[in-house]
Amino acid sequence: KTKRFRFGSFNHSRKLSQKTIALFCEVMAAVPSAELVLKSVSFVEQAEQERVKALFIREGLDPKRLILLPWIEGRFNHMASYKEMDVALDPIPYGGATSSCEALIMGVPVITLAGKGMVSRLSASILESAKHSEWIAIEPKEYTQIAIKLAHSGPRSSELRRKLRVQMQKSDLMNGKRMAKQIEQHFHTLVRERSAA
């Protein structure tokens, strides 16, 4: 558990668009006591770490508030790294999918800005299925407001992390039988339509 509240993003660094960096820095300006932790498979390269750091500094973020986690071997170690953040920030316009699911199952809330296209609504869809639409923003100002509200509670406790993990396990998001049934129904529909053609 970190001493200071930490926002974070474990999405690939190529998703850190200029709009994403500006949005993340708006959140950081609104919560001046917080830190921002980033992790990407591309951080195996020191040059990529320096490139990303420079982009955030150029946007006005104090480098002392930016933590870049190096690449580590193994799935278990990667998932354990979610203890380094309290709330995940979803990038724009290319939001997370796997990373959003990982954060939620590790008990970390995800804030997303729902866009118009499929790639910018993946996390929103995940949060809807997880019954946490309160973390979905429609415009940037709301994204920051959600961040402020979550940060107000302070660093995320182990109990809250466990509670969210249990919620995820019981949600439609992780209902494998339901998903398999829906896929089967879809295939049956396709077969019927093809047979009737």
PDB file of C-alpha atoms in Angstrom:
ATOM      1  CA  LYS A   1       0.000   0.000   0.000  1.00  0.00           C
ATOM      2  CA  THR A   2       1.464   3.343  -1.021  1.00  0.00           C
ATOM      3  CA  LYS A   3       1.742   6.250   1.418  1.00  0.00           C
ATOM      4  CA  ARG A   4       0.386   8.752  -1.103  1.00  0.00           C
ATOM      5  CA  PHE A   5      -2.735   8.284  -3.189  1.00  0.00           C
ATOM      6  CA  ARG A   6      -1.823   7.036  -6.633  1.00  0.00           C
ATOM      7  CA  PHE A   7      -3.603   7.192  -9.941  1.00  0.00           C
ATOM      8  CA  GLY A   8      -2.215   4.822 -12.525  1.00  0.00           C
ATOM      9  CA  SER A   9      -2.309   3.361 -15.999  1.00  0.00           C
ATOM     10  CA  PHE A  10      -0.830   0.026 -17.054  1.00  0.00           C
ATOM     11  CA  ASN A  11      -1.915   0.419 -20.670  1.00  0.00           C
ATOM     12  CA  HIS A  12       0.694   0.209 -23.422  1.00  0.00           C
ATOM     13  CA  SER A  13       2.577   3.511 -23.679  1.00  0.00           C
ATOM     14  CA  ARG A  14       1.515   3.928 -27.320  1.00  0.00           C
ATOM     15  CA  LYS A  15      -1.981   4.654 -25.946  1.00  0.00           C
ATOM     16  CA  LEU A  16      -0.629   7.699 -24.095  1.00  0.00           C
ATOM     17  CA  SER A  17      -1.801  10.161 -26.740  1.00  0.00           C
ATOM     18  CA  GLN A  18      -1.417  13.897 -26.284  1.00  0.00           C
ATOM     19  CA  LYS A  19      -5.103  14.084 -25.305  1.00  0.00           C
ATOM     20  CA  THR A  20      -4.555  11.323 -22.745  1.00  0.00           C
ATOM     21  CA  ILE A  21      -1.545  13.058 -21.232  1.00  0.00           C
ATOM     22  CA  ALA A  22      -3.460  16.350 -21.031  1.00  0.00           C
ATOM     23  CA  LEU A  23      -6.418  14.602 -19.374  1.00  0.00           C
ATOM     24  CA  PHE A  24      -4.215  12.762 -16.868  1.00  0.00           C
ATOM     25  CA  CYS A  25      -2.433  16.018 -16.017  1.00  0.00           C
ATOM     26  CA  GLU A  26      -5.781  17.745 -15.437  1.00  0.00           C
ATOM     27  CA  VAL A  27      -6.590  15.024 -12.912  1.00  0.00           C
ATOM     28  CA  MET A  28      -3.192  15.455 -11.270  1.00  0.00           C
ATOM     29  CA  ALA A  29      -3.689  19.229 -11.059  1.00  0.00           C
ATOM     30  CA  ALA A  30      -7.082  18.675  -9.408  1.00  0.00           C
ATOM     31  CA  VAL A  31      -5.560  16.283  -6.850  1.00  0.00           C
ATOM     32  CA  PRO A  32      -2.171  17.926  -6.091  1.00  0.00           C
ATOM     33  CA  SER A  33      -1.248  15.447  -3.356  1.00  0.00           C
ATOM     34  CA  ALA A  34      -1.492  12.431  -5.673  1.00  0.00           C
ATOM     35  CA  GLU A  35       1.145  10.564  -7.660  1.00  0.00           C
ATOM     36  CA  LEU A  36       0.810   8.971 -11.094  1.00  0.00           C
ATOM     37  CA  VAL A  37       2.221   5.494 -11.716  1.00  0.00           C
ATOM     38  CA  LEU A  38       2.658   4.150 -15.248  1.00  0.00           C
ATOM     39  CA  LYS A  39       3.650   0.679 -16.431  1.00  0.00           C
ATOM     40  CA  SER A  40       4.088  -0.583 -19.982  1.00  0.00           C
ATOM     41  CA  VAL A  41       5.782  -3.536 -21.626  1.00  0.00           C
ATOM     42  CA  SER A  42       7.662  -0.959 -23.724  1.00  0.00           C
ATOM     43  CA  PHE A  43       9.323   0.401 -20.580  1.00  0.00           C
ATOM     44  CA  VAL A  44      11.870  -2.382 -21.005  1.00  0.00           C
ATOM     45  CA  GLU A  45      13.546   0.310 -23.110  1.00  0.00           C
ATOM     46  CA  GLN A  46      15.034   3.223 -21.151  1.00  0.00           C
ATOM     47  CA  ALA A  47      14.544   5.498 -24.172  1.00  0.00           C
ATOM     48  CA  GLU A  48      10.781   4.897 -24.060  1.00  0.00           C
ATOM     49  CA  GLN A  49      10.671   5.694 -20.354  1.00  0.00           C
ATOM     50  CA  GLU A  50      12.482   8.970 -21.004  1.00  0.00           C
ATOM     51  CA  ARG A  51      10.204   9.820 -23.932  1.00  0.00           C
ATOM     52  CA  VAL A  52       7.043   9.321 -21.865  1.00  0.00           C
ATOM     53  CA  LYS A  53       8.453  11.199 -18.895  1.00  0.00           C
ATOM     54  CA  ALA A  54       9.333  14.159 -21.123  1.00  0.00           C
ATOM     55  CA  LEU A  55       5.790  14.315 -22.504  1.00  0.00           C
ATOM     56  CA  PHE A  56       4.282  14.579 -19.022  1.00  0.00           C
ATOM     57  CA  ILE A  57       6.848  17.144 -17.892  1.00  0.00           C
ATOM     58  CA  ARG A  58       6.084  19.212 -21.008  1.00  0.00           C
ATOM     59  CA  GLU A  59       2.399  19.116 -20.013  1.00  0.00           C
ATOM     60  CA  GLY A  60       3.328  20.561 -16.610  1.00  0.00           C
ATOM     61  CA  LEU A  61       3.500  17.527 -14.307  1.00  0.00           C
ATOM     62  CA  ASP A  62       6.204  17.622 -11.641  1.00  0.00           C
ATOM     63  CA  PRO A  63       8.499  14.650 -12.423  1.00  0.00           C
ATOM     64  CA  LYS A  64       8.653  13.885  -8.689  1.00  0.00           C
ATOM     65  CA  ARG A  65       4.968  12.919  -8.896  1.00  0.00           C
ATOM     66  CA  LEU A  66       5.514  10.516 -11.820  1.00  0.00           C
ATOM     67  CA  ILE A  67       6.519   6.891 -11.176  1.00  0.00           C
ATOM     68  CA  LEU A  68       7.438   4.625 -14.073  1.00  0.00           C
ATOM     69  CA  LEU A  69       7.498   0.937 -13.219  1.00  0.00           C
ATOM     70  CA  PRO A  70       9.945  -1.195 -15.192  1.00  0.00           C
ATOM     71  CA  TRP A  71       8.892  -4.278 -17.133  1.00  0.00           C
ATOM     72  CA  ILE A  72       8.872  -7.407 -14.965  1.00  0.00           C
ATOM     73  CA  GLU A  73       8.777 -11.098 -15.826  1.00  0.00           C
ATOM     74  CA  GLY A  74       5.696 -13.195 -15.165  1.00  0.00           C
ATOM     75  CA  ARG A  75       1.933 -12.807 -15.020  1.00  0.00           C
ATOM     76  CA  PHE A  76       1.773 -13.069 -11.226  1.00  0.00           C
ATOM     77  CA  ASN A  77       4.287 -10.240 -10.783  1.00  0.00           C
ATOM     78  CA  HIS A  78       2.422  -8.089 -13.286  1.00  0.00           C
ATOM     79  CA  MET A  79      -0.918  -8.530 -11.513  1.00  0.00           C
ATOM     80  CA  ALA A  80       0.705  -7.909  -8.127  1.00  0.00           C
ATOM     81  CA  SER A  81       1.847  -4.520  -9.456  1.00  0.00           C
ATOM     82  CA  TYR A  82      -1.746  -3.259  -9.212  1.00  0.00           C
ATOM     83  CA  LYS A  83      -1.117  -2.750  -5.507  1.00  0.00           C
ATOM     84  CA  GLU A  84       0.948   0.249  -6.614  1.00  0.00           C
ATOM     85  CA  MET A  85      -2.173   2.189  -7.677  1.00  0.00           C
ATOM     86  CA  ASP A  86      -5.429   3.176  -6.020  1.00  0.00           C
ATOM     87  CA  VAL A  87      -7.437   4.195  -9.103  1.00  0.00           C
ATOM     88  CA  ALA A  88      -6.789   3.416 -12.771  1.00  0.00           C
ATOM     89  CA  LEU A  89      -7.109   6.116 -15.429  1.00  0.00           C
ATOM     90  CA  ASP A  90      -8.267   4.908 -18.844  1.00  0.00           C
ATOM     91  CA  PRO A  91      -6.524   6.509 -21.854  1.00  0.00           C
ATOM     92  CA  ILE A  92      -8.270   8.231 -24.785  1.00  0.00           C
ATOM     93  CA  PRO A  93      -9.277   7.689 -27.508  1.00  0.00           C
ATOM     94  CA  TYR A  94      -7.889   4.138 -27.381  1.00  0.00           C
ATOM     95  CA  GLY A  95      -9.136   2.831 -24.062  1.00  0.00           C
ATOM     96  CA  GLY A  96      -8.133  -0.306 -22.243  1.00  0.00           C
ATOM     97  CA  ALA A  97      -9.752  -3.715 -22.358  1.00  0.00           C
ATOM     98  CA  THR A  98      -7.468  -6.299 -20.771  1.00  0.00           C
ATOM     99  CA  SER A  99      -5.882  -3.667 -18.523  1.00  0.00           C
ATOM    100  CA  SER A 100      -9.300  -2.439 -17.359  1.00  0.00           C
ATOM    101  CA  CYS A 101     -10.403  -5.981 -16.502  1.00  0.00           C
ATOM    102  CA  GLU A 102      -7.106  -6.611 -14.709  1.00  0.00           C
ATOM    103  CA  ALA A 103      -7.481  -3.485 -12.599  1.00  0.00           C
ATOM    104  CA  LEU A 104     -11.044  -4.338 -11.591  1.00  0.00           C
ATOM    105  CA  ILE A 105     -10.284  -7.944 -10.635  1.00  0.00           C
ATOM    106  CA  MET A 106      -7.388  -6.640  -8.539  1.00  0.00           C
ATOM    107  CA  GLY A 107      -9.803  -4.321  -6.733  1.00  0.00           C
ATOM    108  CA  VAL A 108      -8.857  -1.081  -8.463  1.00  0.00           C
ATOM    109  CA  PRO A 109     -11.599   1.254  -9.794  1.00  0.00           C
ATOM    110  CA  VAL A 110     -11.251   2.374 -13.431  1.00  0.00           C
ATOM    111  CA  ILE A 111     -12.263   5.836 -14.644  1.00  0.00           C
ATOM    112  CA  THR A 112     -13.094   6.027 -18.337  1.00  0.00           C
ATOM    113  CA  LEU A 113     -14.236   8.703 -20.767  1.00  0.00           C
ATOM    114  CA  ALA A 114     -16.779   7.103 -23.103  1.00  0.00           C
ATOM    115  CA  GLY A 115     -16.183   8.166 -26.692  1.00  0.00           C
ATOM    116  CA  LYS A 116     -18.192   7.534 -29.853  1.00  0.00           C
ATOM    117  CA  GLY A 117     -16.304   4.634 -31.430  1.00  0.00           C
ATOM    118  CA  MET A 118     -15.846   1.037 -30.313  1.00  0.00           C
ATOM    119  CA  VAL A 119     -12.216   1.471 -29.247  1.00  0.00           C
ATOM    120  CA  SER A 120     -13.144   4.388 -27.014  1.00  0.00           C
ATOM    121  CA  ARG A 121     -16.062   2.589 -25.359  1.00  0.00           C
ATOM    122  CA  LEU A 122     -14.472  -0.732 -24.380  1.00  0.00           C
ATOM    123  CA  SER A 123     -13.879   0.226 -20.753  1.00  0.00           C
ATOM    124  CA  ALA A 124     -17.347   1.769 -20.536  1.00  0.00           C
ATOM    125  CA  SER A 125     -18.838  -1.534 -21.703  1.00  0.00           C
ATOM    126  CA  ILE A 126     -16.748  -3.416 -19.142  1.00  0.00           C
ATOM    127  CA  LEU A 127     -17.826  -1.073 -16.343  1.00  0.00           C
ATOM    128  CA  GLU A 128     -21.491  -1.391 -17.334  1.00  0.00           C
ATOM    129  CA  SER A 129     -21.247  -5.188 -17.115  1.00  0.00           C
ATOM    130  CA  ALA A 130     -19.451  -4.846 -13.796  1.00  0.00           C
ATOM    131  CA  LYS A 131     -22.283  -2.618 -12.461  1.00  0.00           C
ATOM    132  CA  HIS A 132     -20.003   0.399 -11.953  1.00  0.00           C
ATOM    133  CA  SER A 133     -21.334   2.946 -14.427  1.00  0.00           C
ATOM    134  CA  GLU A 134     -20.604   5.663 -11.845  1.00  0.00           C
ATOM    135  CA  TRP A 135     -16.995   5.564 -13.062  1.00  0.00           C
ATOM    136  CA  ILE A 136     -17.956   6.333 -16.656  1.00  0.00           C
ATOM    137  CA  ALA A 137     -17.560   9.973 -17.717  1.00  0.00           C
ATOM    138  CA  ILE A 138     -19.272  11.550 -20.711  1.00  0.00           C
ATOM    139  CA  GLU A 139     -16.978  14.573 -20.925  1.00  0.00           C
ATOM    140  CA  PRO A 140     -13.483  15.451 -19.587  1.00  0.00           C
ATOM    141  CA  LYS A 141     -14.707  17.624 -16.714  1.00  0.00           C
ATOM    142  CA  GLU A 142     -16.760  14.713 -15.370  1.00  0.00           C
ATOM    143  CA  TYR A 143     -13.716  12.415 -15.686  1.00  0.00           C
ATOM    144  CA  THR A 144     -11.785  14.752 -13.384  1.00  0.00           C
ATOM    145  CA  GLN A 145     -14.717  15.065 -10.974  1.00  0.00           C
ATOM    146  CA  ILE A 146     -14.923  11.269 -10.621  1.00  0.00           C
ATOM    147  CA  ALA A 147     -11.180  11.194  -9.956  1.00  0.00           C
ATOM    148  CA  ILE A 148     -11.475  13.850  -7.245  1.00  0.00           C
ATOM    149  CA  LYS A 149     -14.322  11.952  -5.570  1.00  0.00           C
ATOM    150  CA  LEU A 150     -12.407   8.657  -5.522  1.00  0.00           C
ATOM    151  CA  ALA A 151      -9.217  10.334  -4.312  1.00  0.00           C
ATOM    152  CA  HIS A 152     -11.136  11.973  -1.461  1.00  0.00           C
ATOM    153  CA  SER A 153     -11.448   8.539   0.198  1.00  0.00           C
ATOM    154  CA  GLY A 154      -7.664   8.235   0.365  1.00  0.00           C
ATOM    155  CA  PRO A 155      -5.449   5.244  -0.520  1.00  0.00           C
ATOM    156  CA  ARG A 156      -7.520   2.151  -1.277  1.00  0.00           C
ATOM    157  CA  SER A 157      -7.651  -0.305   1.609  1.00  0.00           C
ATOM    158  CA  SER A 158      -7.148  -4.045   1.287  1.00  0.00           C
ATOM    159  CA  GLU A 159     -10.763  -4.528   2.363  1.00  0.00           C
ATOM    160  CA  LEU A 160     -12.120  -2.315  -0.423  1.00  0.00           C
ATOM    161  CA  ARG A 161      -9.901  -4.102  -2.939  1.00  0.00           C
ATOM    162  CA  ARG A 162     -11.248  -7.475  -1.804  1.00  0.00           C
ATOM    163  CA  LYS A 163     -14.823  -6.193  -1.919  1.00  0.00           C
ATOM    164  CA  LEU A 164     -14.502  -5.036  -5.531  1.00  0.00           C
ATOM    165  CA  ARG A 165     -12.809  -8.310  -6.486  1.00  0.00           C
ATOM    166  CA  VAL A 166     -15.748 -10.296  -5.048  1.00  0.00           C
ATOM    167  CA  GLN A 167     -18.198  -8.035  -6.913  1.00  0.00           C
ATOM    168  CA  MET A 168     -16.327  -8.707 -10.143  1.00  0.00           C
ATOM    169  CA  GLN A 169     -16.426 -12.451  -9.613  1.00  0.00           C
ATOM    170  CA  LYS A 170     -20.214 -12.306  -9.203  1.00  0.00           C
ATOM    171  CA  SER A 171     -20.861  -9.886 -12.066  1.00  0.00           C
ATOM    172  CA  ASP A 172     -21.991 -10.533 -15.641  1.00  0.00           C
ATOM    173  CA  LEU A 173     -18.465  -9.595 -16.690  1.00  0.00           C
ATOM    174  CA  MET A 174     -17.118 -12.872 -15.314  1.00  0.00           C
ATOM    175  CA  ASN A 175     -20.127 -15.072 -15.988  1.00  0.00           C
ATOM    176  CA  GLY A 176     -18.542 -17.519 -18.415  1.00  0.00           C
ATOM    177  CA  LYS A 177     -21.668 -19.692 -18.757  1.00  0.00           C
ATOM    178  CA  ARG A 178     -23.782 -16.676 -19.698  1.00  0.00           C
ATOM    179  CA  MET A 179     -21.267 -15.598 -22.335  1.00  0.00           C
ATOM    180  CA  ALA A 180     -21.009 -19.133 -23.787  1.00  0.00           C
ATOM    181  CA  LYS A 181     -24.814 -19.360 -24.006  1.00  0.00           C
ATOM    182  CA  GLN A 182     -25.051 -16.020 -25.806  1.00  0.00           C
ATOM    183  CA  ILE A 183     -22.355 -17.069 -28.295  1.00  0.00           C
ATOM    184  CA  GLU A 184     -24.156 -20.364 -28.912  1.00  0.00           C
ATOM    185  CA  GLN A 185     -27.429 -18.521 -29.533  1.00  0.00           C
ATOM    186  CA  HIS A 186     -25.667 -16.204 -31.961  1.00  0.00           C
ATOM    187  CA  PHE A 187     -24.185 -19.137 -33.886  1.00  0.00           C
ATOM    188  CA  HIS A 188     -27.573 -20.870 -34.007  1.00  0.00           C
ATOM    189  CA  THR A 189     -29.084 -17.697 -35.441  1.00  0.00           C
ATOM    190  CA  LEU A 190     -26.366 -17.495 -38.105  1.00  0.00           C
ATOM    191  CA  VAL A 191     -26.915 -21.155 -39.067  1.00  0.00           C
ATOM    192  CA  ARG A 192     -30.689 -20.626 -39.372  1.00  0.00           C
ATOM    193  CA  GLU A 193     -30.218 -17.522 -41.500  1.00  0.00           C
ATOM    194  CA  ARG A 194     -27.729 -19.323 -43.766  1.00  0.00           C
ATOM    195  CA  SER A 195     -30.042 -22.343 -44.121  1.00  0.00           C
ATOM    196  CA  ALA A 196     -32.960 -20.100 -45.048  1.00  0.00           C
ATOM    197  CA  ALA A 197     -30.954 -18.259 -47.714  1.00  0.00           C
TER     198      ALA A 197
END
